[in-house]
Each structure stands twice: as structure tokens, then as C-alpha cells.
Short mmCIF file of C-alpha atoms in Angstrom, two decimals:
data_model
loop_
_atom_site.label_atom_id
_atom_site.label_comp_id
_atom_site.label_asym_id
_atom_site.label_seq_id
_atom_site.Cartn_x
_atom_site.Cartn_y
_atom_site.Cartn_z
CA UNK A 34 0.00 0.00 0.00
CA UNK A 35 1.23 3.60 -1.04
CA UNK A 36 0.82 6.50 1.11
CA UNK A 37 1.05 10.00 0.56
CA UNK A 38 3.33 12.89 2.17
CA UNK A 39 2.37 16.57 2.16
CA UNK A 40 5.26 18.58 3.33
CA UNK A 41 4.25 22.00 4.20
CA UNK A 42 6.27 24.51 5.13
CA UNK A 43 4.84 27.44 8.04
CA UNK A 44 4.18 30.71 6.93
CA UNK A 45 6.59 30.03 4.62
CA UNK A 46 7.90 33.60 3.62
CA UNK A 47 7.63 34.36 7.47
CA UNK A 48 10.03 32.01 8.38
CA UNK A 49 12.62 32.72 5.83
CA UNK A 50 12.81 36.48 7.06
CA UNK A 51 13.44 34.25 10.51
CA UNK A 52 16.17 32.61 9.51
CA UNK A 53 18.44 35.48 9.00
CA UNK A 54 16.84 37.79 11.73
CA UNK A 55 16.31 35.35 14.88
CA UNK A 56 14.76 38.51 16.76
CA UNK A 57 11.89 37.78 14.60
CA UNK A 58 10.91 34.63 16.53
CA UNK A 59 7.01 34.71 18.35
CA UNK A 60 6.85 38.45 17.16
CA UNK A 61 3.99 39.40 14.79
CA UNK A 62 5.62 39.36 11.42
CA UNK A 63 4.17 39.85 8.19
CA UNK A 64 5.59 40.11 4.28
CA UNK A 65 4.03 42.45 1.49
CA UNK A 66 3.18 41.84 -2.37
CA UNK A 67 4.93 43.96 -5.37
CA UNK A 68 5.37 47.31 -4.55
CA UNK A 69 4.51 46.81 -0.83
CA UNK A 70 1.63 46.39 -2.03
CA UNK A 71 -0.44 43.87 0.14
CA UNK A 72 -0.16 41.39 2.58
CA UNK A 73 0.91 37.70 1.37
CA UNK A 74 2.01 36.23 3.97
CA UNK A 75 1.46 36.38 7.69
CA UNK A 76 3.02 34.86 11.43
CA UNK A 77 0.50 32.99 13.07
CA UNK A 78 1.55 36.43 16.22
CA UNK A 79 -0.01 38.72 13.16
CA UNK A 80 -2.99 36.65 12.61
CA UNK A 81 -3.87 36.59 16.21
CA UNK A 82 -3.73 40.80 15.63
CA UNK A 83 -6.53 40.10 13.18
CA UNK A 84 -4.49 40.94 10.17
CA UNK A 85 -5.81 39.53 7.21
CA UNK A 86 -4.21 38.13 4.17
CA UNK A 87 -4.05 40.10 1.09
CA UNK A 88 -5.13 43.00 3.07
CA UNK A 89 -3.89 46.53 1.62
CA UNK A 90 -0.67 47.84 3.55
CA UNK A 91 -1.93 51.13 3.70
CA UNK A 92 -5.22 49.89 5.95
CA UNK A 93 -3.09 48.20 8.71
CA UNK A 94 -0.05 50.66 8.46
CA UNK A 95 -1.51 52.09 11.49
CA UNK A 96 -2.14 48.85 13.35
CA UNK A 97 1.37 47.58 12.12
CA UNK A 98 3.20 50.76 13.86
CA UNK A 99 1.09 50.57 17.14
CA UNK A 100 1.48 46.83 17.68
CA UNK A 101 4.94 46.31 16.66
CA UNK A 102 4.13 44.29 13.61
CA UNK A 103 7.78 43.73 11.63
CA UNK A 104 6.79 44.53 7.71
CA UNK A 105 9.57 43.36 5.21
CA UNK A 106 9.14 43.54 1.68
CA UNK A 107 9.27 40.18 -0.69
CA UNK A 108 12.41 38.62 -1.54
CA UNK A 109 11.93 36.28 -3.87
CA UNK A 110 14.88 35.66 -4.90
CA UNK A 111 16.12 34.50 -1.49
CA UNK A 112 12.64 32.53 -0.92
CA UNK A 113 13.86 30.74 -4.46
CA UNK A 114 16.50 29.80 -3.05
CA UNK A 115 15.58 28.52 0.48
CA UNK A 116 12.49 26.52 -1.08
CA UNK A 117 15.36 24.60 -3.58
CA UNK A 118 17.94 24.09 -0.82
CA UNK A 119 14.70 22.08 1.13
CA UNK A 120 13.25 20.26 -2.21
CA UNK A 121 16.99 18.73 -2.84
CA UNK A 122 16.56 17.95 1.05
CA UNK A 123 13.12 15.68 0.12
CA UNK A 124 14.32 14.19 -2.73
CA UNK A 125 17.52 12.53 -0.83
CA UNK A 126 14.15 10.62 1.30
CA UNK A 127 12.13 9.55 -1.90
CA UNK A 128 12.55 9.50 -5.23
CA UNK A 129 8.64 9.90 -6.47
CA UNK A 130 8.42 13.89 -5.42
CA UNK A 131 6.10 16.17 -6.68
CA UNK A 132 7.06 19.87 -6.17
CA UNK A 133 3.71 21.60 -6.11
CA UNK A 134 4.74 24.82 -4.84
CA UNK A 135 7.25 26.91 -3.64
CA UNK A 136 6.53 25.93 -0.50
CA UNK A 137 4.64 22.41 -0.83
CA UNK A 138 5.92 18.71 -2.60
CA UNK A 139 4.19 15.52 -2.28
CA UNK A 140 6.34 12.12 -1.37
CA UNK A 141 4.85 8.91 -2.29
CA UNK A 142 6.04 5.97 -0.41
CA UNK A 143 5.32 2.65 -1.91
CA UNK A 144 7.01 0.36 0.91
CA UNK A 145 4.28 -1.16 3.78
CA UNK A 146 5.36 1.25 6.19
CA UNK A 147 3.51 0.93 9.53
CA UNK A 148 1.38 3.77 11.56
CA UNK A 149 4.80 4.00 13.82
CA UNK A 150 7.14 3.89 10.61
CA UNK A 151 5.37 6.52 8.87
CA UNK A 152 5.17 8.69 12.19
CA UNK A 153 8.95 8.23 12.77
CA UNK A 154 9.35 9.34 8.88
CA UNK A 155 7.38 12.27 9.25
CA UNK A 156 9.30 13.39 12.31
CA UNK A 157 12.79 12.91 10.80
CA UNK A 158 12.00 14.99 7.92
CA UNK A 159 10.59 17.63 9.94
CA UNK A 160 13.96 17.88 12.53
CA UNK A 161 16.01 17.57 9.52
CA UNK A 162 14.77 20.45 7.66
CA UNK A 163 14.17 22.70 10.54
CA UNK A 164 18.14 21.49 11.64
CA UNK A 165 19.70 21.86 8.15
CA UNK A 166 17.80 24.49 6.87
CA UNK A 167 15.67 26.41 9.68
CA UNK A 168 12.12 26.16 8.57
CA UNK A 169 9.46 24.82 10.34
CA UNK A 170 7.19 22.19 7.97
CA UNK A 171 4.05 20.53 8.83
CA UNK A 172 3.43 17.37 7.13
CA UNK A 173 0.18 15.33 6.26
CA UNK A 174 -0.57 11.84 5.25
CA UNK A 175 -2.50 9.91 3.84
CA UNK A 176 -3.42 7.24 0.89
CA UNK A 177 -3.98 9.07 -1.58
CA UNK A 178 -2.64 12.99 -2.49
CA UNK A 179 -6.13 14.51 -1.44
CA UNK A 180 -6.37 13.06 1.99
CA UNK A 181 -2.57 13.39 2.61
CA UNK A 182 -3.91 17.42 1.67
CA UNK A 183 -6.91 16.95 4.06
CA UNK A 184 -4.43 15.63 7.04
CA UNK A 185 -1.81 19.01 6.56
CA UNK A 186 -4.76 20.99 7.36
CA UNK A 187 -4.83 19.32 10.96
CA UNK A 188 -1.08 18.68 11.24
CA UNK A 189 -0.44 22.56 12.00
CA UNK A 190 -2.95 22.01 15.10
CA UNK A 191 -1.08 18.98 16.03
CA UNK A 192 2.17 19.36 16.54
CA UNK A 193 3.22 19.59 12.84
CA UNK A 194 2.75 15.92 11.82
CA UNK A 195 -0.71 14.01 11.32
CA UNK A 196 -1.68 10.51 9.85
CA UNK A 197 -5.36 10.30 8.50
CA UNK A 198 -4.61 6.59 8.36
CA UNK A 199 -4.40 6.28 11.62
CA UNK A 200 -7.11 8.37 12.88
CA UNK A 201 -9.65 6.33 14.52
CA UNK A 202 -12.55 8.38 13.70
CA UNK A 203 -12.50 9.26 9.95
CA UNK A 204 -15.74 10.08 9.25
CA UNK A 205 -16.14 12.59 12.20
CA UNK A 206 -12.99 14.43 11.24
CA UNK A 207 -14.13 14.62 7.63
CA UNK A 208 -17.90 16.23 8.32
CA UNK A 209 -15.96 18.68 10.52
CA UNK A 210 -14.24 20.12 6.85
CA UNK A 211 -15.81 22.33 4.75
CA UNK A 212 -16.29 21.63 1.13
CA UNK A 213 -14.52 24.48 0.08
CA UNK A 214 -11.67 23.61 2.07
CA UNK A 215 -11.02 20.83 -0.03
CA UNK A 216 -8.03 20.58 -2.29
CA UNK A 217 -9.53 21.27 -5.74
CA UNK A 218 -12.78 22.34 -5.02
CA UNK A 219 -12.87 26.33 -5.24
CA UNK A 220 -15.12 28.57 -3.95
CA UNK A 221 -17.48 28.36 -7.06
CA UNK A 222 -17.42 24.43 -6.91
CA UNK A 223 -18.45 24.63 -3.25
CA UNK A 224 -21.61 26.91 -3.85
CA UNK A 225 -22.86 24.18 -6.79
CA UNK A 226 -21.96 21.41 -4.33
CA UNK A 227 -24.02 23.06 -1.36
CA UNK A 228 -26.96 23.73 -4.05
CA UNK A 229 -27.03 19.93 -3.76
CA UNK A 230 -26.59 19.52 -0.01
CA UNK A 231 -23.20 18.87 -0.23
CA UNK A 232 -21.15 20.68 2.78
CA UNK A 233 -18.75 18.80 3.87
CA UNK A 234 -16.14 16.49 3.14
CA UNK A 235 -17.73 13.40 3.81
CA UNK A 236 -21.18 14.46 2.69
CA UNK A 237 -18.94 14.70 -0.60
CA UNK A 238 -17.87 11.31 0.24
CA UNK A 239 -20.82 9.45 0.28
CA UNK A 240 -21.91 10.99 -2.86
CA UNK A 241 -23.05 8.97 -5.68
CA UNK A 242 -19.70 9.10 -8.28
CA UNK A 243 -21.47 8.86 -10.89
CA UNK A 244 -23.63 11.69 -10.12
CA UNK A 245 -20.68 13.51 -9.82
CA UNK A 246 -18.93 13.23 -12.40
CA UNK A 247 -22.18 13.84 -14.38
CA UNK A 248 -22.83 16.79 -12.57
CA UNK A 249 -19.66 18.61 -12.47
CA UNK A 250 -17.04 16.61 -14.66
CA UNK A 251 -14.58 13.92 -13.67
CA UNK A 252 -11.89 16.10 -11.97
CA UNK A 253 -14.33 16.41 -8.62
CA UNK A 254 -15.17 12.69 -9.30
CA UNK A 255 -11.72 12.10 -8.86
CA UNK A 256 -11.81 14.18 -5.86
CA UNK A 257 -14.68 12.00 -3.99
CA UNK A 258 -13.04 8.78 -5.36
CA UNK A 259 -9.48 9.98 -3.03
CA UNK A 260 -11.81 11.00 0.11
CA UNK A 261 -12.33 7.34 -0.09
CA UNK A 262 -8.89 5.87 -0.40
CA UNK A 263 -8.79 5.14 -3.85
CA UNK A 264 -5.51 6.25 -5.22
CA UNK A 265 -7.12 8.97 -8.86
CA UNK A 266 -4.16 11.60 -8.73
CA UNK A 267 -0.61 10.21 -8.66
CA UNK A 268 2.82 11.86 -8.16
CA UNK A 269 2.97 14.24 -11.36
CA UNK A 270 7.19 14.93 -13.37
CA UNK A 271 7.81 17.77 -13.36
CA UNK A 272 7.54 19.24 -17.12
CA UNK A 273 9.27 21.97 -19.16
CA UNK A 274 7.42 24.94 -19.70
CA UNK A 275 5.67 25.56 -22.60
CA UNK A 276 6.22 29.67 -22.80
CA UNK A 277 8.18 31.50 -20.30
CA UNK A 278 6.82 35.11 -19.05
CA UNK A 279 9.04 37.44 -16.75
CA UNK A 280 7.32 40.92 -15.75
CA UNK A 281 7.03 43.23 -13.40
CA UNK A 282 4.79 46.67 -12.13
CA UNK A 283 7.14 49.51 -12.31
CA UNK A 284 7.77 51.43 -8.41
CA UNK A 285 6.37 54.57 -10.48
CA UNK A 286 4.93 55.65 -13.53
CA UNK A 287 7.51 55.87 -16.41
CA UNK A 288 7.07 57.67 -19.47
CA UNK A 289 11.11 57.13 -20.69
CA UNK A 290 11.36 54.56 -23.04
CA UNK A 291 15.34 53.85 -22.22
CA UNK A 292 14.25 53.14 -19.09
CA UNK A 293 11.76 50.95 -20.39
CA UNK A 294 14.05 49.15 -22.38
CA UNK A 295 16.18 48.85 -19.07
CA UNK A 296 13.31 46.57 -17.28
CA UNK A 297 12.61 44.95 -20.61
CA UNK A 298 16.83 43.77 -20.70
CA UNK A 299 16.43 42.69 -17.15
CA UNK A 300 13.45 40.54 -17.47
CA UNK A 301 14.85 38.83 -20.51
CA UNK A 302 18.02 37.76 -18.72
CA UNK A 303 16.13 36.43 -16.39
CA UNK A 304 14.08 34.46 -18.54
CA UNK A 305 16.76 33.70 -20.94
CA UNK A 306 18.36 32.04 -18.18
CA UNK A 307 15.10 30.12 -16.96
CA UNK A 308 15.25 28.77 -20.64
CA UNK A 309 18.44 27.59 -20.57
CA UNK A 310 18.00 25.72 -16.94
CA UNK A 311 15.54 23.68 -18.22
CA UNK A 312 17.43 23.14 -21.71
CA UNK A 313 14.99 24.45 -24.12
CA UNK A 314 15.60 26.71 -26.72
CA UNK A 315 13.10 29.36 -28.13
CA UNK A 316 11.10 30.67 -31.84
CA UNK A 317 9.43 33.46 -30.66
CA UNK A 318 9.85 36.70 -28.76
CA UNK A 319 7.10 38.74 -27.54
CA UNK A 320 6.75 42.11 -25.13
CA UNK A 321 3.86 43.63 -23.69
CA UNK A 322 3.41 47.12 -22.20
CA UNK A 323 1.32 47.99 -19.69
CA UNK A 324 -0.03 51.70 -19.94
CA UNK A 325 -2.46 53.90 -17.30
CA UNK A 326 -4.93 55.83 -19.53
CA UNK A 327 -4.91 59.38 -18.91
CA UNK A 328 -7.62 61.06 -16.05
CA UNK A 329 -8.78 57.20 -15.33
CA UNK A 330 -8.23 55.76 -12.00
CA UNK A 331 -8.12 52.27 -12.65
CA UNK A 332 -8.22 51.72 -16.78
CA UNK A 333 -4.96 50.47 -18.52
CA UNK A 334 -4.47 49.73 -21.89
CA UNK A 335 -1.90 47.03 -23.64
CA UNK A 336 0.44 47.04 -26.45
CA UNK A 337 1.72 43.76 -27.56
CA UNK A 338 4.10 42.88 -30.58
CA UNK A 339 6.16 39.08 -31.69
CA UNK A 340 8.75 37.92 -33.44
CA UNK A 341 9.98 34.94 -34.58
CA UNK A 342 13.50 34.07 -35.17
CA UNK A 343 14.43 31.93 -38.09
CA UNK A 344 16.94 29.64 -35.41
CA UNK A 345 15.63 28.30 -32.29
CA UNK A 346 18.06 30.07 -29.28
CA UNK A 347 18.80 30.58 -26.00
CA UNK A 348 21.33 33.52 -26.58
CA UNK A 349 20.22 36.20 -24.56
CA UNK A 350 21.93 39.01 -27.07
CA UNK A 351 19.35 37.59 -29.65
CA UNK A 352 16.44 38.35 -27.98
CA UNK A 353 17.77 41.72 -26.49
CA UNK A 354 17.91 42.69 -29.86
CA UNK A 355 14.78 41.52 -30.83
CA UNK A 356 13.10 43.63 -27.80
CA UNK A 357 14.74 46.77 -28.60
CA UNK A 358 13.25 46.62 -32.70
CA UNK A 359 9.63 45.53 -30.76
CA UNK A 360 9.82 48.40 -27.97
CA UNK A 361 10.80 51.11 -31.16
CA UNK A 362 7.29 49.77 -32.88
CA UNK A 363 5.41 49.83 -29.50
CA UNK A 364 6.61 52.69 -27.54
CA UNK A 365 4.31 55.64 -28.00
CA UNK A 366 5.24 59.07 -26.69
CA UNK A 367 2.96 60.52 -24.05
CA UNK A 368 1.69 57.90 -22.49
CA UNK A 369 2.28 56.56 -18.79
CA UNK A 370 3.43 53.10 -18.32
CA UNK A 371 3.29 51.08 -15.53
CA UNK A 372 4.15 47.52 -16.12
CA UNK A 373 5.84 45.54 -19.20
CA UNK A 374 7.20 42.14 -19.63
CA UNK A 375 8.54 39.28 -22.01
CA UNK A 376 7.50 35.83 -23.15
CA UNK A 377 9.75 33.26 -24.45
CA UNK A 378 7.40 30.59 -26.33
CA UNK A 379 7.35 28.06 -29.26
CA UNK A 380 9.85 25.98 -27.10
CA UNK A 381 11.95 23.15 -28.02
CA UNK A 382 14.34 20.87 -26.14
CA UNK A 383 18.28 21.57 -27.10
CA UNK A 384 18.49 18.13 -27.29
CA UNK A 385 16.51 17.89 -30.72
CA UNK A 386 17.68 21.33 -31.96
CA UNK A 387 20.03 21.00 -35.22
CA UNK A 388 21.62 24.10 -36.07
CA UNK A 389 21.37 25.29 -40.04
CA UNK A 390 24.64 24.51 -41.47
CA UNK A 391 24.22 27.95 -43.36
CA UNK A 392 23.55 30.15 -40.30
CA UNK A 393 25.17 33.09 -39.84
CA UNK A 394 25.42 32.54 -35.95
CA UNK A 395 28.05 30.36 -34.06
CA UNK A 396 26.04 28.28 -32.01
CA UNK A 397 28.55 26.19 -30.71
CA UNK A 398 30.79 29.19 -29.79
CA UNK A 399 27.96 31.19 -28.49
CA UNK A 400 26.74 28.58 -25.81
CA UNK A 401 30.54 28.10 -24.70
CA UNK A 402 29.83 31.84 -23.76
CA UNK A 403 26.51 32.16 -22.01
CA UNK A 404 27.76 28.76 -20.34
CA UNK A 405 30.62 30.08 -19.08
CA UNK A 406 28.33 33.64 -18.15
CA UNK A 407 25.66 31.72 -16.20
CA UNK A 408 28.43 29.46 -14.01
CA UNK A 409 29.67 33.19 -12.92
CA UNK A 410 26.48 34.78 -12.19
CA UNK A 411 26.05 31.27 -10.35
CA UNK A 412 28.93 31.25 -8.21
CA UNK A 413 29.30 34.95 -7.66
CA UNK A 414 25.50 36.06 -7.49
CA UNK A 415 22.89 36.83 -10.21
CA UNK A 416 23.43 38.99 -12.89
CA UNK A 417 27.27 39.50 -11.72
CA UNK A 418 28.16 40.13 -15.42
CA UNK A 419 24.94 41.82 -17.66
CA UNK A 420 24.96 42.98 -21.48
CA UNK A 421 26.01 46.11 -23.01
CA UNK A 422 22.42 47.01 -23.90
CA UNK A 423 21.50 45.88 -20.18
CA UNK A 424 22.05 49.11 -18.05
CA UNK A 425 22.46 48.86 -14.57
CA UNK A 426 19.49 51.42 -13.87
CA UNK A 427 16.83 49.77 -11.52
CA UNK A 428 14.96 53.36 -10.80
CA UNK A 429 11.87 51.32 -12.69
CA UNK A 430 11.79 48.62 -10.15
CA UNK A 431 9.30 47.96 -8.01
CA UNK A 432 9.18 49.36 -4.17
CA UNK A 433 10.95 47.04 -2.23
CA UNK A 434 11.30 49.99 1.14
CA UNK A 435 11.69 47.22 3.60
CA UNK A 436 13.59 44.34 2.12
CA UNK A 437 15.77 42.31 4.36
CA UNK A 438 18.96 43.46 4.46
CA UNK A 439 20.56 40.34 3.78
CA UNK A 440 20.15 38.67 0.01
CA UNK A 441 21.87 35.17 -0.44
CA UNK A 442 22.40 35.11 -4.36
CA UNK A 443 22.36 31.01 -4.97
CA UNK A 444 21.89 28.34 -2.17
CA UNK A 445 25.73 27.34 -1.81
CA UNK A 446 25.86 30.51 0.24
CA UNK A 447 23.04 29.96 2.59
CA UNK A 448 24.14 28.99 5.95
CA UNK A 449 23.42 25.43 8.30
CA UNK A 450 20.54 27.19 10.10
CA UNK A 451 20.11 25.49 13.66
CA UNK A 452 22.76 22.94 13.85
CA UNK A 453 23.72 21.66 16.68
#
């Protein structure tokens, strides 16, 4: 028999700020969106304060400033990194992982591992990343992926780690969960569910199937089919993207189109470099602007423009090129702009790419070069060495006013949090 691990991890952009500012421990800490925007993530000290999640900053400055709240900005860059350094950490336990999130991954264990075994599992793989890396995880399981989802939910109010298997009263625990609460049922599945009488999880359970999957499709059959232990959704591989997008909301309104090209540059490295990580090269090129129309408070218009290159690549210089003939078609003068981005699509793996023996380009030479840029920007921190036409002006990024101060660059350089 296979069961299922959820590993969790608490408040998970909470506890990375913890890791590098100890201070932070049982204080009410909370983390902000783009542009300090609003609140994404929250200590369980601010959620007793009654802060709520995705609640505007400006609305609970007040509160924030009177009750001591710590605010930091997002760093996603060093949450990147902290969520890979504990993902590697899984994988060395099981080698059917699922990475659902940032901050989630399913484990499927096929040996017959008793309640005890499981339990003693689940605990070493809590110590170990809380030891190694310094984040507390919570961790649910179950037979199947849904109920192993189910048990997470009751693991944070049971000292991190809870087996559905071996609960004695199954059916009690499940009438005492919601519908909506249920992995894969949203808030509009709920309300057709309730329509029928359906409110909790094991009213869904003792639902005709059939009925279900007749009434809304096979995905929330598959659903009721896992509430009952039979194994519908296995451990997924994880897949190459099909288009990449970078972009990001400006910290102001910009109406310079240099420094438009400058966020354009810097969201193409970045994506360039998500292409080549994954080992796909790329056809097509397309950028998107983002404008504010004039006197309205809320209206925005697009512009949007593509191009296709005649040679699959990952060459960043190609597509910086590219951008700067789209941004001279798109640009218009006079106009505020708050937001632009890139897509990479029309992907292919390197591994079937043939270069055109007439080509102009060096391919061969040219990915000795971005090779030999990405192991530097690796080792000594992202975007170490940048492109002619990339200028080092970040005026148009986002408001980041209370960042941490501290910014690991790549997970070699994060510290053995807790060891003793």
C-alpha cells in the first residue's frame, strides 16, 4: 500500500525572514506583495492581531506601527533559493516527489510502512529540515494525495505531523471540513456542491460518483473517489514549460522609453536564463506594455508585438535585440506606463535542436559563452556580469522599502541554520 506525504512549510515567507533575523521569533511578522503592495504572507503572532491576508498595507499601516508588527518587503529571490535548498533535502528521502509549490511537494512511499514507521518518517524529515535548513514544515498523510492534503490541514494544530490513516474516527474528522476547504474544489465548486446539499467532506464522500462526475465533470469525481482511499491523482514529473513570461509593475509611472528598455533587458536575462536551466531553446519573442490611460483611475491599456527568429536560441543578445526593434514599434510618446514584460514561447528541447549549417550565428561558440556567463552569475551572485544594452538602472523597479537586508544570491551561500 502507497501513502502519501504533504510537506508543508509554516508561513513560509515568514520564516525565511526568521532565519536570517532570529529577533523575529514569536513576534507578529508579516511580508508584502509587489510594490509593498499587500499582505501575502502572515506569522500565526499577526494573525492573532486580526491581520488579514491580502489586506492593503496602507489599511493596517496604522495597526502595524502601534502593535509592533515587523513589515519586510518580498524577496523572492532568497525565498527561491531557500524553497530549492529544502526540495533537494526531500528528494535525498524519496525519489517519487512532486514539487507543487514553492513551498509544498508531495512524497509517495510505496514500501508497507507501519502507523509508527510513517510517524517516525514524518518526524525525521521535519527535525532535519528545521536542523539543516531552519524552517518549520508541517506534514500530512495519507493514501492518496487529497487526503494526505486533508491531514496538513490538521497537522499545523497537532504538533506539525498528522496521519489520516491512523485516525480512529474518519468520518467525524471529515464532516468537521468544509467543502470548500477541499483541495480542488474552489469557492465556485463549493456553492454548486451546497446547491445539492453537499457541505462537507464526507457528505462529498458518500456521494453517488457517478452523479458527480455527471454533474460537475470527472476532476471532482476524482476528488470524492481519493476521500475514499482510492488512489485517482498520482505523483505528477515535473515538465518543461511551454512559454516563459518574466514581468514586473514599475515602483512609479515611467514615461522614458530607455528606461523601459532597461526593465525589458532585465526581465529577458532572467528568462533567458530560466530557458536555458531547463534546456529548451526558443522561436518566438514577444513584449507587452502595460499603460495607465490618462484622467482614469483604474483603466490600462496594452500594447503587444512578436517575433519569430528563423533559429531556435537561448542567446540572450538575440532576444535583447529583438526587444529593442519591438519596444521602437510599440513605444508611444505621451503615455504613462506602468508595467511591461517578455514571453519566451514556441519551445523546443536543445536536445533535438540541429543548427542550419548555413547560419550566420556560431552556435557552438555562443553557448561556450553564455555557459561560461551563467556558471559566474552562479557562483558569484545573479546577474554578476549583464549585457552592453542591459544598463544597470533599476529606478523602474518595483518598491521594495523594507527588504531584508541580507540577500543570499544562490543556495551554496546559505548557511546550516540550527545545527547543533
Amino acid at each position: 500500500m502507497s501513502f502519501f506525504f504533504l510537506v508543508d512549510c509554516n508561513n513560509f515567507y515568514v520564516s525565511c525572514e526568521r532565519i536570517f533575523n532570529p529577533s523575529l521569533e514569536n513576534k507578529a511578522t508579516i511580508v508584502l506583495s509587489n510594490n509593498d503592495g499587500c499582505v501575502v504572507a502572515r506569522s500565526q503572532e499577526a494573525k492573532d492581531l486580526g491581520i488579514e491576508m491580502a489586506a492593503p498595507f496602507f489599511q493596517i499601516k496604522e495597526l502595524c506601527e502601534r502593535k509592533n508588527v515587523a513589515v519586510y518587503s518580498s524577496n523572492y529571490t532568497l525565498y527561491a533559493d531557500i524553497s530549492e535548498r529544502i526540495m533537494n533535502l526531500l528528494a535525498d528521502y524519496c525519489e517519487e516527489i512532486e514539487v507543487y509549490s514553492i513551498d509544498e511537494a508531495f512524497l509517495k512511499f510505496s514500501d508497507k510502512l507501519s502507523p509508527k514507521e510513517r510517524f517516525d518518517k514524518a518526524k525525521e524529515i521535519k527535525e532535519k529540515i528545521k536542523m539543516w535548513v531552519g524552517v518549520p514544515v508541517s506534514i500530512g498523510i495519507g493514501q492518496t494525495k487529497t487526503l494526505a492534503k486533508l491531514s496538513s490541514i490538521f497537522a499545523k494544530k497537532n504538533h506539525g505531523i498528522f496521519d489520516f490513516d491512523a485516525c480512529l474516527d474518519q468520518d467525524n474528522l471529515l464532516k468537521k471540513v468544509s467543502v470548500s476547504e477541499i483541495w480542488g474544489i474552489g469557492s465556485k465548486l463549493s456553492l454548486k456542491l451546497r446547491a445539492k446539499s453537499i457541505f462537507s467532506a464526507f457528505d462529498l464522500k458518500k456521494t453517488d460518483p457517478i452523479f458527480i462526475k455527471g454533474y460537475l465533470g470527472v476532476n471532482t469525481q476524482k476528488t470524492l473517489l481519493e476521500l475514499n482511499g482510492i488512489c485517482s491523482l498520482d505523483i505528477e514529473s515535473p515538465q518543461n514549460k511551454k512559454s516563459i513570461c518574466v514581468s514586473r509593475c514599475f515602483g512609479k509611472i515611467i514615461h522614458d522609453k530607455e528606461l523601459i528598455f532597461n526593465a525589458l533587458c532585465s526581465h529577458i536575462e532572467t528568462a533567458c536564463t530560466k530557458l536555458r536551466h531547463q534546456g529548451s531553446l526558443a522561436y518566438g519573442l514577444s513584449i507587452f506594455l502595460e499603460f495607465k490611460l490618462e484622467g482614469a483611475t483604474f483603466k490600462k491599456g496594452y500594447f503587444y508585438d512578436t517575433t519569430y527568429f528563423k533559429e531556435a536560441s537561448n542567446f540572450t543578445p538575440c532576444f535583447l535585440d529583438a526587444a529593442k526593434q519591438l519596444l521602437t514599434r510599440l513605444c508611444k510618446e505621451g503615455l504613462s506606463y506602468r508595467k511591461c514584460g517578455a514571453i519566451l514561447h514556441d519551445l523546443i528541447l536543445e536536445e533535438n535542436f540541429s543548427p542550419d549549417l548555413f547560419s550566420k550565428r556560431d552556435h557552438e561558440k555562443n553557448q561556450n559563452l553564455i555557459k561560461t556567463i551563467d556558471e559566474i552569475n552562479l557562483k558569484f551572485g545573479k546577474k554578476t556580469i549583464r549585457f552592453g544594452s542591459s544598463k544597470n538602472d533599476k529606478s523602474w523597479a518595483m518598491k521594495q522599502e523594507k527588504k531584508s537586508e541580507l540577500n543570499f544570491h544562490s543556495v551554496d551561500a546559505l548557511p546550516i541554520a540550527h545545527a547543533k
